[in-house]
Amino acid sequence: MPISRRAVLALLSSSTFFLSASAAVGAALPGFPAKTPRLSFPQGVASGDPKPDAVMLWTRALPVEDSSSALSPGVDTPQVHLMVQLSSDSQFSTVLLQAELHTSADSDYTVRAYVDGLQPDTTYFYRFLGAAASVSRTGRTRTAPDTDQARTVNLAFVSCQSYEQAYYGSWARMLADDAANTEGERIAFVLHLGDFIYERSWHTRIDGSPNSRAVPPFPDGVQTPENRYAVSLADYRHLYQTYLNDPHLQEARARWPFICTWDDHEFANNNFQSYSTYDTAPLLEAQRKQSSSQAWFEYIPSVLDMPTGQPAHNFVAQPLNGSAAAQNQAALDSLRIYRKLAWGKHLDILLTDSRSYRSPPCLPDGFAESLGLPMNTVELVAIADAGNAYADGNPPATLPYGDGTTVNPAREREPGTMLGLEQRDWLLGALADSAAQWKLWGNAMPLIPMRLDMSALPFTSYQDSIFNIDGWAGYPFEVHYLMTELKTRDITGVVSLSGDHHMQGAGTVSWSTTDAGAIAVCADFNVTGISSSPLFEELLSVAKESPAGFQPIVYSEQDGRVTPVWNMSMLQGVFAAYTYAKSGLESLANWLGPNAANPGLKYVDTTANGYGLASFSADQVQVKLITMEDCRTRFTQAPAIKHVAKFQLDHWQGGQQPIVQGPEFDGDAPFPFATGKV
C-alpha cells in the first residue's frame, strides 16, 4: 500500500521536502531571494527507493562565491535556495513539478525531495537549479509498477566499491552496456548491498604495491602505520564527497534509482552495533556510529517508512549519555534502515541491516589456536554461537578440544543473532505475508555455505572448519532458525542477493546447517566488489606467511603463474585442492570432490571484481555474475568483461526445493571451471 501524505510528513527531516507532481506547471522560474549565491552540484544527482507513485530525489547544492571558489561548509552557514524540476522528457519541454527547496551546512548542503503523485512504471527526468543560471546535471529515474502489474524486472546488484583499490571500470562497463541495450533489456534499478564507502584508507595494497588512487586527507581522522580512518561527521561526509566525485559512480546514480543497505565499512570494519573491532577488545564508539549514520542518510536517498513503530524513520540525533548500553542504544536509534519495497506483482524487496543489531562475535581472534586448532571448527562455532541453547539447552560445560578442560565460555550466553530479534521477526513476517512469487532479500552477507572440509584430509584428526565468522557462517544458530522457519511456514521464492566477501558465488541454502540430507529452502547469489581487492588476494597474502601445509589449499605456483586453488577447496574440497596443488592433475581432483561440507554450493570465484545482473519474471530468475578485466589502471573506454557466469532458477512450490542451474559461461571460465568438469 502506498504510504500516505500524512505519514510521509512525519518521516521527513529538515533537509527533506514533500512534493506532489502536477500535469500543469508554468515554465517560468520564480526569482530567488536577493544575494542568493550561485550553486555548484559537485556530487551530481541521485534518486532512490522508487514506489509506484513516488520516488526520493537528491542532490548536494554547494554555494560558490564565483566561478572558481567554493565557500567552506560551516563558514557563515548560509541557507541555500534552489529549485527542483521534474519532467517526462529529458528536454523538460513538459514540466510536471517545479518547487523551491533550501538547504544549509547543517546537512552538508544535501537536499532530498520526496515526490509523489507520479504514474507507476514510468520514466522521469529531474534536475536542480540555482541562482545565476546554475544547473545540475539531468537525472533519470523511474517508478515501480503497481503491485497488481505483472512485469519482468531487470536489476543490477553491487557491493564493495573501495575508491583507492581500483577505478570504477565496473560502473563504466555497466553504463555502456545498458545504453546499448534495448528498452526491455535495460536495468530498472540498482540494488547496492553495502560498503558504499570505506572508512579506512590503506597506505598500500595488501601486497605492498601502490593503490590506484588516493582519498584526500581526512578533516580529522586517525593515522596508523598501515592506514587512516574516519572518526567524525566531517570525515564521513568527506568520504561520500570523494567517492561521488568519481564520474562513473556519479553517472550511475544519475541514470538509475538506487535501493541501498549498508554493511560494515559505512561505519567501521567488522563492527557490531556501535562497537568497532580494530583492536583485541571491542570499543564502544557511539558518537562515531551516529555520525556515520547521519552521513549515510545525507548522501543516500532512501525512504525509511518501515516498520511503522521504529524509533526513527529519518536521522534523528540522540543524546549520547548515561551507561554504555544507553549510549549504544541511542546511537542505533538515530537511524533505522531495514525496510520493504515492491516492484510489481511478482517481486517484493526486503532490505536488512546486518550490523546494527548483531551480537558480538561468538569467538575472539586466536581462540581456536589456543585450543590447538588450525582454525575455527564448525562444531566450535556452533557451540559458541548457540550458547545456552546448544544441544536443545544442554551446552557442554567444557569444550571438546585439547585436554578437554577448557571451560565453555558461551554456556550462559544467549544465542547469537545477526539481525536482532525485532528485525528477524519483521523479516520473517514480511516474507510470510508477501503474495509475490519472488521475495528478494537484499542481504549484505552471503548465505551460501563456505566451509573447509578439513575432516576429508587422510591421517589427520582435523574437523570441518570456517575461515570467516564475521559473516553468516559465524551465526549458524540464526541461519538454522531462519531457514527452518522458511520450511515450516512453507515460504517459497526467497532469493538472497548478497555482497561483502569480494567474491562471486552461487548456490542454495538448506533448512538445516547440520543435517546433510536437509532440503534447500532458498537460493543465494553473492556478488563480488565493484573495485575492492578480491578475496583471493588477501588469502594469498596470508598463505604466503602461513605454515607450508596451508598453502596448497590456497594457491599453487608454477613458472610464476599463480592458480587460485582456494576456489577448488570451496567447491571440491581441501583434499582435492591439496592433491591438485601437488600433482597438477585436475582429473584426480575432480574424482576426489565435491566438498561435502558445502552442500548446494554451485560456484565460487574469489579472484573477481565486477557486478551482478538479475532478471525476475513470473516463473524464473536469471542471474549473471560479471567479472571484469583488471580495472586498476586509468581508462578512457569502459574496460572489457573477462567472463560472465550465467544461472537460472525456476520457481518452486511447497515441498519442492530450489535448484540453481549453471554456471554457463560467456568468455573463458575461471579456475577450476575451465575444463567443464566441476
PDB file of N, CA, C and O in Angstrom, residues 198 306 336 376 443 534 583 590 663:
ATOM      1  N   TYR A 198      34.483   3.226   2.170  1.00  0.00           N
ATOM      2  CA  TYR A 198      35.359   2.517   3.097  1.00  0.00           C
ATOM      3  C   TYR A 198      35.914   3.524   4.098  1.00  0.00           C
ATOM      4  O   TYR A 198      36.544   4.504   3.707  1.00  0.00           O
ATOM      5  N   MET A 306       9.416   1.969   7.085  1.00  0.00           N
ATOM      6  CA  MET A 306       9.005   0.737   7.738  1.00  0.00           C
ATOM      7  C   MET A 306      10.087   0.292   8.693  1.00  0.00           C
ATOM      8  O   MET A 306      11.264   0.559   8.458  1.00  0.00           O
ATOM      9  N   ARG A 336      17.210   3.937  11.467  1.00  0.00           N
ATOM     10  CA  ARG A 336      16.873   2.535  11.241  1.00  0.00           C
ATOM     11  C   ARG A 336      16.553   2.360   9.767  1.00  0.00           C
ATOM     12  O   ARG A 336      15.698   3.056   9.228  1.00  0.00           O
ATOM     13  N   ASN A 376      38.849 -22.004  13.307  1.00  0.00           N
ATOM     14  CA  ASN A 376      37.588 -22.267  13.991  1.00  0.00           C
ATOM     15  C   ASN A 376      36.862 -23.429  13.334  1.00  0.00           C
ATOM     16  O   ASN A 376      36.562 -23.395  12.140  1.00  0.00           O
ATOM     17  N   ASN A 443      20.653  -8.625   1.121  1.00  0.00           N
ATOM     18  CA  ASN A 443      21.337  -9.211   2.270  1.00  0.00           C
ATOM     19  C   ASN A 443      22.827  -8.918   2.147  1.00  0.00           C
ATOM     20  O   ASN A 443      23.482  -9.427   1.245  1.00  0.00           O
ATOM     21  N   PRO A 534      39.975  -8.419  -4.549  1.00  0.00           N
ATOM     22  CA  PRO A 534      39.311  -9.724  -4.428  1.00  0.00           C
ATOM     23  C   PRO A 534      39.799 -10.513  -3.224  1.00  0.00           C
ATOM     24  O   PRO A 534      40.941 -10.365  -2.764  1.00  0.00           O
ATOM     25  N   SER A 583      49.997 -32.203  -7.556  1.00  0.00           N
ATOM     26  CA  SER A 583      50.142 -33.018  -8.768  1.00  0.00           C
ATOM     27  C   SER A 583      49.851 -32.259 -10.054  1.00  0.00           C
ATOM     28  O   SER A 583      50.330 -32.645 -11.131  1.00  0.00           O
ATOM     29  N   ASN A 590      39.004 -33.730  -9.530  1.00  0.00           N
ATOM     30  CA  ASN A 590      37.572 -33.864  -9.804  1.00  0.00           C
ATOM     31  C   ASN A 590      37.028 -35.170  -9.227  1.00  0.00           C
ATOM     32  O   ASN A 590      35.908 -35.228  -8.711  1.00  0.00           O
ATOM     33  N   PRO A 663      26.864 -23.044 -13.377  1.00  0.00           N
ATOM     34  CA  PRO A 663      27.040 -21.912 -14.287  1.00  0.00           C
ATOM     35  C   PRO A 663      27.325 -22.339 -15.720  1.00  0.00           C
ATOM     36  O   PRO A 663      27.919 -23.385 -15.974  1.00  0.00           O
TER      37      PRO A 663
END
